[in-house]
Amino acid sequence: MNKDARTKADSSRSSKTRKSEVRSQKLSAAGARRTWVVLAGLAGGLACTGALLKALAPPPLTPDATTSLLAIAQEQSIDQILDGVSVKPGRWRAIYVHQSLSDSSNAQSLGQTPAGLTDHFVIGNGDALTDGAVQPSTRWNKQLAAGNVPGVRISGNCICICVVGNFNRSRPTPNQEARLLELVAALQRRLNIVADQVVLGWDADQTSVAGIGKNFPLANLRSQLLQ
């Protein structure tokens, strides 16, 4: 093969090599673009999914939505609540009982406020909390003073008990009545609280959340308090 033929052959091979390199570069660029598009799509999908989950999530729990999830069932002893908390002598001197003025509540739902749950104990009526179940709150477990019940001032040494229900329309269930009496009597015995320091609703307005309701059996419960 003469010199000119070899030169043409070398030129042809170089041209083919350059074309091959260009095709490889184009394929590489196209592959990179596809990868970027796939990753961008995945990122967008994850962002949308995160936003959707955030929108569907329940509202954040308030301070007392961490209230003890343990509710002492109707057939269990009140002592299971009281034995687990250390109480300083003389810490509590009175007991105040009021209605929730709602048909369905428990410690968690009642605690959905910036200040958390007002009460030390909640007694269920079968809706949201088992009928007759007693639910202690963070305030009791940490021996904190009661919160604010609209329409009444609760002293710092008064135990606050909420009985779930609107007793302007109906009376408490038999289980609620029995458990309330059991809880109050146990607190009286342990803390030396006399009957005249057990307040059943705020007399100024028994129909409000500060009261106990017109249909609550006040006389019956008062007659069974420890003197």
Coordinates of N, CA and C in Angstrom, one line a residue:
M1 N 0.9 -1.2 0.0 CA 0.0 0.0 0.0 C 0.9 1.2 0.0
N2 N 0.6 2.2 -1.0 CA 1.5 3.4 -1.0 C 1.1 4.3 0.1
K3 N 1.9 5.4 0.1 CA 1.8 6.4 1.2 C 0.4 7.1 1.2
D4 N -0.1 7.5 0.0 CA -1.4 8.2 -0.1 C -2.5 7.2 0.4
A5 N -2.4 6.0 0.1 CA -3.5 5.0 0.5 C -3.5 4.9 2.0
R6 N -2.3 4.8 2.6 CA -2.2 4.6 4.0 C -2.8 5.9 4.7
T7 N -2.5 7.0 4.2 CA -3.0 8.3 4.7 C -4.5 8.3 4.7
K8 N -5.1 7.9 3.6 CA -6.6 7.9 3.5 C -7.2 6.9 4.4
A9 N -6.5 5.8 4.6 CA -7.1 4.8 5.5 C -7.0 5.3 7.0
D10 N -5.9 5.9 7.3 CA -5.7 6.5 8.7 C -6.8 7.5 8.9
S11 N -7.0 8.4 7.9 CA -8.0 9.5 8.0 C -9.4 8.9 8.2
S12 N -9.7 7.8 7.5 CA -11.0 7.2 7.6 C -11.2 6.7 9.0
R13 N -10.1 6.0 9.5 CA -10.3 5.4 10.8 C -10.4 6.5 11.9
S14 N -9.7 7.6 11.7 CA -9.8 8.7 12.7 C -11.2 9.3 12.7
S15 N -11.7 9.4 11.4 CA -13.1 10.0 11.3 C -14.1 9.1 12.0
K16 N -14.0 7.8 11.8 CA -14.9 6.9 12.4 C -14.8 6.9 13.9
T17 N -13.5 7.0 14.4 CA -13.3 7.1 15.8 C -14.0 8.3 16.4
R18 N -13.8 9.5 15.8 CA -14.4 10.7 16.2 C -15.9 10.6 16.3
K19 N -16.5 10.0 15.2 CA -17.9 9.9 15.1 C -18.4 9.0 16.3
S20 N -17.6 7.9 16.5 CA -18.0 7.0 17.6 C -18.0 7.7 19.0
E21 N -16.9 8.6 19.1 CA -16.8 9.3 20.4 C -18.0 10.3 20.6
V22 N -18.3 11.0 19.5 CA -19.4 11.9 19.5 C -20.7 11.2 19.9
R23 N -21.0 10.0 19.2 CA -22.2 9.3 19.6 C -22.2 8.8 21.0
S24 N -21.0 8.4 21.5 CA -20.9 8.0 22.9 C -21.2 9.2 23.9
Q25 N -20.7 10.4 23.5 CA -21.0 11.6 24.3 C -22.4 11.9 24.3
K26 N -23.1 11.8 23.1 CA -24.5 12.1 23.0 C -25.3 11.2 23.8
L27 N -25.0 9.9 23.7 CA -25.7 8.9 24.5 C -25.5 9.1 26.0
S28 N -24.3 9.4 26.4 CA -24.0 9.7 27.8 C -24.8 10.9 28.3
A29 N -24.9 12.0 27.5 CA -25.6 13.2 27.9 C -27.1 12.8 28.0
A30 N -27.6 12.1 27.0 CA -29.0 11.7 27.0 C -29.3 10.9 28.3
G31 N -28.4 9.9 28.6 CA -28.6 9.1 29.8 C -28.6 10.0 31.1
A32 N -27.7 10.9 31.1 CA -27.7 11.8 32.3 C -29.0 12.6 32.4
R33 N -29.5 13.1 31.3 CA -30.7 13.9 31.3 C -31.9 13.0 31.8
R34 N -31.9 11.7 31.3 CA -33.0 10.8 31.8 C -32.9 10.6 33.3
T35 N -31.6 10.4 33.7 CA -31.4 10.1 35.2 C -31.9 11.3 36.0
W36 N -31.6 12.5 35.5 CA -32.0 13.8 36.2 C -33.5 13.9 36.3
V37 N -34.1 13.6 35.1 CA -35.6 13.7 35.0 C -36.2 12.7 36.0
V38 N -35.7 11.4 36.1 CA -36.3 10.4 37.0 C -36.1 10.8 38.4
L39 N -34.9 11.3 38.8 CA -34.6 11.8 40.2 C -35.5 13.0 40.5
A40 N -35.7 13.9 39.6 CA -36.5 15.1 39.9 C -38.0 14.6 40.1
G41 N -38.4 13.6 39.3 CA -39.8 13.1 39.4 C -40.0 12.4 40.8
L42 N -38.9 11.6 41.2 CA -39.0 11.0 42.5 C -39.1 12.0 43.6
A43 N -38.2 13.0 43.5 CA -38.2 14.1 44.6 C -39.5 14.8 44.7
G44 N -40.1 15.1 43.5 CA -41.4 15.8 43.5 C -42.4 14.9 44.1
G45 N -42.4 13.6 43.7 CA -43.4 12.7 44.3 C -43.3 12.6 45.8
L46 N -42.0 12.5 46.3 CA -41.9 12.4 47.8 C -42.3 13.7 48.5
A47 N -42.1 14.8 47.8 CA -42.5 16.1 48.4 C -44.0 16.2 48.5
C48 N -44.7 15.7 47.4 CA -46.1 15.7 47.4 C -46.7 14.8 48.4
T49 N -46.1 13.6 48.5 CA -46.5 12.6 49.5 C -46.4 13.1 50.9
G50 N -45.2 13.8 51.2 CA -45.0 14.4 52.5 C -46.0 15.4 52.9
A51 N -46.3 16.3 51.9 CA -47.3 17.4 52.1 C -48.6 16.8 52.4
L52 N -49.0 15.7 51.6 CA -50.3 15.1 51.8 C -50.4 14.4 53.2
L53 N -49.3 13.7 53.6 CA -49.3 13.1 55.0 C -49.4 14.1 56.1
K54 N -48.7 15.3 55.9 CA -48.8 16.3 56.9 C -50.2 16.9 57.0
A55 N -50.8 17.1 55.8 CA -52.2 17.6 55.8 C -53.2 16.7 56.5
L56 N -52.9 15.4 56.3 CA -53.9 14.4 56.9 C -53.6 14.1 58.3
A57 N -52.4 14.5 58.8 CA -52.0 14.1 60.2 C -52.9 14.8 61.2
P58 N -53.2 14.2 62.3 CA -54.0 14.8 63.4 C -53.2 16.0 64.0
P59 N -53.9 16.9 64.6 CA -53.3 18.1 65.2 C -52.3 17.6 66.3
P60 N -51.2 18.4 66.5 CA -50.3 18.0 67.5 C -50.9 18.0 68.9
L61 N -50.4 17.1 69.7 CA -51.0 16.9 71.0 C -50.6 18.1 71.9
T62 N -51.5 18.5 72.7 CA -51.3 19.6 73.6 C -50.6 19.1 74.9
P63 N -50.2 19.9 75.8 CA -49.5 19.5 77.0 C -50.1 18.3 77.7
D64 N -51.4 18.3 77.8 CA -52.1 17.2 78.6 C -52.7 16.2 77.7
A65 N -52.4 16.2 76.4 CA -52.8 15.1 75.6 C -51.8 13.9 75.8
T66 N -50.7 14.2 76.5 CA -49.8 13.1 77.0 C -50.3 12.6 78.3
T67 N -51.5 13.0 78.7 CA -52.2 12.5 79.9 C -52.1 11.0 79.9
S68 N -51.9 10.4 81.0 CA -51.9 8.9 81.1 C -53.0 8.3 80.3
L69 N -52.6 7.4 79.4 CA -53.6 6.7 78.6 C -54.2 5.6 79.4
L70 N -53.7 5.3 80.6 CA -54.2 4.3 81.4 C -55.5 4.7 82.1
A71 N -56.6 4.0 81.8 CA -57.8 4.3 82.5 C -58.1 3.1 83.4
I72 N -58.4 3.4 84.6 CA -58.7 2.3 85.5 C -60.2 1.8 85.3
A73 N -60.4 0.6 84.8 CA -61.7 0.1 84.4 C -62.6 0.1 85.6
Q74 N -63.9 0.0 85.3 CA -64.9 0.0 86.4 C -64.8 -1.1 87.4
E75 N -64.3 -2.3 87.0 CA -64.2 -3.4 87.9 C -62.9 -3.4 88.7
Q76 N -62.0 -2.4 88.4 CA -60.7 -2.4 89.1 C -60.7 -1.4 90.3
S77 N -59.8 -1.6 91.2 CA -59.8 -0.8 92.4 C -59.2 0.6 92.2
I78 N -59.8 1.6 92.8 CA -59.3 2.9 92.8 C -57.8 3.0 93.4
D79 N -57.5 2.0 94.3 CA -56.2 2.0 94.9 C -55.1 1.9 93.8
Q80 N -55.4 1.3 92.7 CA -54.4 1.2 91.6 C -54.0 2.6 91.1
I81 N -54.8 3.5 91.2 CA -54.4 4.9 90.9 C -53.7 5.6 92.0
L82 N -54.2 5.5 93.2 CA -53.7 6.3 94.3 C -52.4 5.7 94.8
D83 N -52.2 4.4 94.7 CA -51.0 3.8 95.3 C -49.7 4.2 94.4
G84 N -49.9 4.5 93.2 CA -48.8 4.8 92.3 C -48.3 6.2 92.4
V85 N -48.8 7.0 93.2 CA -48.4 8.4 93.3 C -48.1 8.8 94.7
S86 N -46.9 9.4 94.9 CA -46.5 9.9 96.2 C -47.1 11.2 96.5
V87 N -47.9 11.3 97.6 CA -48.6 12.5 98.0 C -48.0 13.1 99.3
K88 N -47.6 14.3 99.3 CA -47.1 14.9 100.5 C -48.2 15.2 101.5
P89 N -48.0 14.9 102.8 CA -49.0 15.2 103.8 C -49.5 16.6 103.8
G90 N -50.8 16.8 103.8 CA -51.3 18.2 103.8 C -51.4 18.8 102.4
R91 N -51.0 18.1 101.4 CA -51.0 18.7 100.0 C -52.4 19.0 99.6
W92 N -53.3 18.2 99.8 CA -54.7 18.4 99.3 C -55.7 18.5 100.5
R93 N -56.6 19.5 100.4 CA -57.5 19.8 101.5 C -59.0 19.8 101.1
A94 N -59.2 19.7 99.8 CA -60.6 19.8 99.3 C -60.8 19.0 98.0
I95 N -62.0 18.7 97.6 CA -62.3 18.0 96.4 C -63.5 18.8 95.7
Y96 N -63.3 19.0 94.4 CA -64.3 19.7 93.6 C -64.7 18.8 92.4
V97 N -66.0 18.6 92.2 CA -66.6 17.8 91.2 C -67.4 18.6 90.2
H98 N -67.2 18.4 88.9 CA -68.0 19.2 88.0 C -68.3 18.3 86.7
Q99 N -69.2 18.7 85.9 CA -69.6 18.0 84.7 C -68.7 18.5 83.5
S100 N -68.6 17.7 82.5 CA -67.8 18.1 81.3 C -68.7 18.9 80.3
L101 N -70.0 18.8 80.5 CA -71.0 19.5 79.6 C -70.9 19.0 78.2
S102 N -70.4 17.8 78.0 CA -70.2 17.2 76.7 C -70.7 15.7 76.7
D103 N -71.2 15.2 75.6 CA -71.7 13.9 75.6 C -70.6 12.8 75.5
S104 N -69.5 13.2 74.9 CA -68.4 12.2 74.6 C -67.0 12.9 74.9
S105 N -66.3 12.5 75.9 CA -65.0 13.1 76.2 C -64.2 12.1 77.0
N106 N -62.9 12.3 77.0 CA -61.9 11.6 77.9 C -60.8 12.6 78.2
A107 N -59.8 12.1 78.9 CA -58.7 13.0 79.4 C -58.0 13.7 78.2
Q108 N -57.9 12.9 77.1 CA -57.2 13.4 75.9 C -58.0 14.5 75.2
S109 N -59.2 14.3 75.0 CA -60.0 15.3 74.3 C -60.2 16.5 75.1
L110 N -60.4 16.3 76.4 CA -60.6 17.5 77.3 C -59.3 18.3 77.5
G111 N -58.2 17.6 77.2 CA -56.9 18.3 77.4 C -56.4 19.0 76.1
Q112 N -57.2 19.1 75.1 CA -56.8 19.7 73.9 C -56.9 21.2 74.0
T113 N -56.2 21.8 74.9 CA -56.2 23.3 75.1 C -54.7 23.6 75.4
P114 N -54.4 24.9 75.2 CA -53.0 25.3 75.5 C -52.5 25.0 76.9
A115 N -53.4 25.0 77.8 CA -53.1 24.8 79.2 C -53.2 23.3 79.6
G116 N -53.7 22.5 78.7 CA -53.9 21.1 79.0 C -55.1 20.8 79.8
L117 N -55.3 19.6 80.3 CA -56.4 19.2 81.1 C -56.5 20.0 82.4
T118 N -57.7 20.5 82.7 CA -57.9 21.2 84.0 C -57.9 20.2 85.2
D119 N -58.4 19.1 85.0 CA -58.7 18.2 86.1 C -57.6 17.2 86.5
H120 N -57.8 16.6 87.7 CA -56.9 15.6 88.1 C -57.4 14.2 87.7
F121 N -58.8 14.1 87.6 CA -59.4 12.8 87.3 C -60.6 13.0 86.3
V122 N -60.8 12.1 85.4 CA -61.9 12.1 84.5 C -62.6 10.8 84.7
I123 N -64.0 10.8 84.8 CA -64.7 9.5 84.9 C -65.6 9.4 83.6
G124 N -65.4 8.3 82.9 CA -66.1 8.1 81.6 C -67.5 7.7 81.7
N125 N -68.3 7.9 80.6 CA -69.7 7.5 80.5 C -70.0 6.5 79.4
G126 N -68.9 5.9 78.8 CA -69.1 4.9 77.8 C -68.8 5.5 76.4
D127 N -68.8 6.8 76.2 CA -68.4 7.4 74.9 C -67.0 8.0 75.0
A128 N -66.1 7.5 74.3 CA -64.7 7.9 74.3 C -63.9 7.4 75.5
L129 N -64.6 7.1 76.5 CA -64.0 6.5 77.7 C -65.0 5.5 78.3
T130 N -64.5 4.3 78.7 CA -65.4 3.3 79.2 C -66.3 3.8 80.3
D131 N -67.5 3.3 80.3 CA -68.4 3.7 81.4 C -67.9 3.3 82.7
G132 N -67.7 4.4 83.6 CA -67.2 4.1 84.9 C -65.7 4.0 85.1
A133 N -65.0 4.1 83.9 CA -63.5 4.1 84.0 C -63.0 5.4 84.6
V134 N -62.0 5.4 85.4 CA -61.4 6.6 86.0 C -60.0 6.8 85.3
Q135 N -59.8 8.0 84.8 CA -58.6 8.3 84.1 C -57.9 9.4 84.8
P136 N -56.7 9.1 85.4 CA -55.9 10.2 86.1 C -55.2 11.0 85.0
S137 N -54.9 12.3 85.3 CA -54.2 13.2 84.4 C -52.8 13.4 84.9
T138 N -52.1 14.1 84.0 CA -50.7 14.5 84.4 C -50.7 15.4 85.6
R139 N -51.8 16.2 85.8 CA -51.8 17.0 87.0 C -51.8 16.2 88.3
W140 N -52.5 15.0 88.3 CA -52.5 14.2 89.5 C -51.2 13.4 89.6
N141 N -50.7 12.9 88.5 CA -49.5 12.1 88.5 C -48.3 13.0 89.0
K142 N -48.3 14.3 88.6 CA -47.2 15.2 89.0 C -47.6 16.0 90.2
Q143 N -48.8 15.8 90.8 CA -49.2 16.5 92.0 C -49.3 18.0 91.7
L144 N -49.8 18.4 90.6 CA -49.9 19.8 90.2 C -51.3 20.4 90.6
A145 N -51.4 21.7 90.8 CA -52.7 22.3 91.1 C -53.6 22.1 89.8
A146 N -54.9 22.2 90.1 CA -55.9 22.1 89.0 C -55.8 23.4 88.1
G147 N -56.3 23.2 86.9 CA -56.3 24.4 86.0 C -57.5 25.2 86.2
N148 N -57.8 26.0 85.2 CA -59.0 26.9 85.3 C -60.2 26.3 84.7
V149 N -61.3 26.3 85.5 CA -62.6 25.9 85.1 C -63.4 27.2 84.9
P150 N -63.9 27.5 83.7 CA -64.6 28.8 83.6 C -65.7 29.0 84.6
G151 N -65.7 30.1 85.3 CA -66.8 30.4 86.2 C -66.6 30.0 87.6
V152 N -65.4 29.4 87.9 CA -65.1 29.1 89.3 C -63.6 29.2 89.6
R153 N -63.3 29.6 90.7 CA -61.9 29.7 91.1 C -61.5 28.4 92.0
I154 N -60.6 27.7 91.6 CA -60.2 26.5 92.3 C -58.9 26.7 93.0
S155 N -58.9 26.5 94.3 CA -57.7 26.7 95.1 C -56.6 25.7 94.7
G156 N -55.4 26.1 95.1 CA -54.2 25.2 94.7 C -54.2 23.9 95.5
N157 N -55.0 23.8 96.6 CA -54.9 22.5 97.3 C -56.2 21.7 97.2
C158 N -56.9 22.0 96.0 CA -58.2 21.3 95.8 C -58.1 20.3 94.6
I159 N -58.5 19.1 94.8 CA -58.5 18.1 93.8 C -59.7 18.3 92.9
C160 N -59.5 18.3 91.6 CA -60.6 18.5 90.6 C -61.0 17.3 89.9
I161 N -62.3 16.9 89.9 CA -62.7 15.7 89.2 C -63.8 16.1 88.2
C162 N -63.6 15.6 87.0 CA -64.6 15.9 85.9 C -65.4 14.6 85.6
V163 N -66.7 14.7 85.7 CA -67.6 13.5 85.3 C -68.1 13.8 83.9
V164 N -67.8 12.9 83.0 CA -68.2 13.2 81.6 C -69.7 13.1 81.4
G165 N -70.3 14.1 80.8 CA -71.7 14.1 80.5 C -72.3 15.5 80.6
N166 N -73.5 15.7 80.1 CA -74.2 16.9 80.2 C -75.4 16.6 81.1
F167 N -75.3 16.9 82.4 CA -76.3 16.4 83.3 C -77.4 17.5 83.5
N168 N -77.5 18.4 82.6 CA -78.7 19.2 82.4 C -79.7 18.5 81.6
R169 N -79.3 17.5 80.8 CA -80.2 16.7 79.9 C -80.4 15.3 80.5
S170 N -79.5 14.7 81.1 CA -79.6 13.4 81.7 C -78.8 13.3 82.9
R171 N -78.9 12.2 83.6 CA -78.2 12.0 84.8 C -77.0 11.1 84.5
P172 N -76.0 11.0 85.4 CA -74.8 10.1 85.2 C -75.3 8.7 85.1
T173 N -74.5 7.8 84.5 CA -74.8 6.4 84.5 C -74.6 5.8 85.9
P174 N -75.2 4.7 86.2 CA -75.0 4.1 87.5 C -73.5 3.8 87.8
N175 N -72.8 3.4 86.8 CA -71.3 3.1 87.0 C -70.6 4.4 87.3
Q176 N -70.9 5.5 86.7 CA -70.3 6.8 87.0 C -70.6 7.2 88.4
E177 N -71.8 7.1 88.8 CA -72.1 7.4 90.2 C -71.4 6.6 91.2
A178 N -71.3 5.3 91.0 CA -70.6 4.4 91.9 C -69.1 4.7 91.9
R179 N -68.5 4.9 90.8 CA -67.1 5.2 90.7 C -66.7 6.5 91.3
L180 N -67.6 7.5 91.1 CA -67.3 8.8 91.7 C -67.3 8.7 93.2
L181 N -68.3 8.1 93.7 CA -68.4 7.9 95.2 C -67.2 7.1 95.7
E182 N -66.8 6.1 95.0 CA -65.6 5.3 95.4 C -64.3 6.1 95.4
L183 N -64.2 6.9 94.3 CA -63.0 7.8 94.2 C -63.0 8.8 95.3
V184 N -64.1 9.5 95.5 CA -64.1 10.6 96.5 C -63.9 10.0 97.9
A185 N -64.5 8.9 98.2 CA -64.4 8.3 99.5 C -62.9 7.8 99.7
A186 N -62.3 7.3 98.7 CA -60.9 6.9 98.8 C -60.0 8.1 99.1
L187 N -60.2 9.2 98.4 CA -59.5 10.4 98.6 C -59.7 11.0 100.0
Q188 N -61.0 10.9 100.4 CA -61.3 11.4 101.8 C -60.5 10.7 102.8
R189 N -60.5 9.4 102.7 CA -59.8 8.5 103.7 C -58.3 8.8 103.7
R190 N -57.7 8.8 102.6 CA -56.3 8.9 102.5 C -55.8 10.2 102.8
L191 N -56.5 11.3 102.5 CA -56.0 12.6 102.6 C -56.7 13.4 103.8
N192 N -57.6 12.7 104.5 CA -58.3 13.3 105.7 C -59.1 14.5 105.2
I193 N -59.8 14.4 104.2 CA -60.7 15.4 103.7 C -62.1 15.2 104.2
V194 N -62.7 16.1 105.0 CA -64.0 16.0 105.5 C -65.1 16.3 104.5
A195 N -66.3 15.9 104.8 CA -67.4 16.0 103.8 C -67.7 17.4 103.4
D196 N -67.6 18.4 104.3 CA -67.9 19.7 104.0 C -66.9 20.4 103.1
Q197 N -65.8 19.7 102.8 CA -64.8 20.2 101.9 C -64.8 19.4 100.5
V198 N -66.0 18.7 100.3 CA -66.2 18.1 99.0 C -67.3 18.9 98.3
V199 N -67.0 19.6 97.3 CA -67.9 20.5 96.6 C -68.4 19.9 95.3
L200 N -69.7 19.7 95.3 CA -70.3 19.1 94.1 C -70.9 20.2 93.2
G201 N -70.1 20.6 92.3 CA -70.5 21.7 91.4 C -70.5 23.0 92.0
W202 N -70.5 24.1 91.2 CA -70.5 25.4 91.7 C -72.0 25.9 91.8
D203 N -72.4 26.1 93.0 CA -73.9 26.4 93.3 C -74.4 27.6 92.5
A204 N -73.5 28.5 92.2 CA -73.9 29.8 91.5 C -74.5 29.5 90.1
D205 N -74.0 28.4 89.5 CA -74.5 28.1 88.2 C -74.3 26.6 87.9
Q206 N -75.2 25.8 88.4 CA -75.1 24.3 88.2 C -75.2 23.9 86.7
T207 N -75.7 24.8 85.9 CA -75.9 24.4 84.5 C -74.7 24.5 83.6
S208 N -73.7 25.2 84.1 CA -72.5 25.4 83.3 C -71.5 24.3 83.5
V209 N -70.3 24.4 82.8 CA -69.3 23.4 83.0 C -68.7 23.4 84.4
A210 N -68.9 24.6 85.1 CA -68.4 24.7 86.5 C -69.4 24.0 87.4
G211 N -70.6 23.7 87.0 CA -71.6 23.1 87.8 C -71.6 21.6 87.6
I212 N -72.6 20.9 88.2 CA -72.7 19.5 88.2 C -73.9 19.0 87.4
G213 N -74.8 20.0 87.0 CA -76.0 19.7 86.2 C -77.2 19.5 87.1
K214 N -78.4 19.9 86.5 CA -79.6 19.8 87.2 C -80.1 18.4 87.5
N215 N -79.7 17.5 86.7 CA -80.1 16.1 86.9 C -79.1 15.2 87.7
F216 N -78.1 15.8 88.2 CA -77.1 15.0 89.0 C -77.7 14.7 90.4
P217 N -77.6 13.5 90.9 CA -78.2 13.1 92.2 C -77.4 13.7 93.3
L218 N -77.5 15.0 93.5 CA -76.7 15.6 94.6 C -76.9 15.1 96.0
A219 N -78.2 15.0 96.4 CA -78.6 14.6 97.7 C -78.1 13.2 98.0
N220 N -78.3 12.3 97.0 CA -77.9 10.9 97.2 C -76.4 10.8 97.4
L221 N -75.6 11.5 96.6 CA -74.1 11.4 96.8 C -73.7 12.1 98.1
R222 N -74.2 13.2 98.4 CA -73.8 13.9 99.7 C -74.1 13.0 100.9
S223 N -75.2 12.3 100.8 CA -75.6 11.5 102.0 C -74.6 10.3 102.2
Q224 N -73.8 10.0 101.2 CA -72.9 8.9 101.3 C -71.4 9.3 101.5
L225 N -71.2 10.6 101.6 CA -69.8 11.1 101.8 C -69.4 10.7 103.2
L226 N -68.1 10.5 103.3 CA -67.5 10.2 104.7 C -67.5 11.5 105.5
Q227 N -68.1 11.4 106.7 CA -68.2 12.6 107.5 C -66.9 12.9 108.3

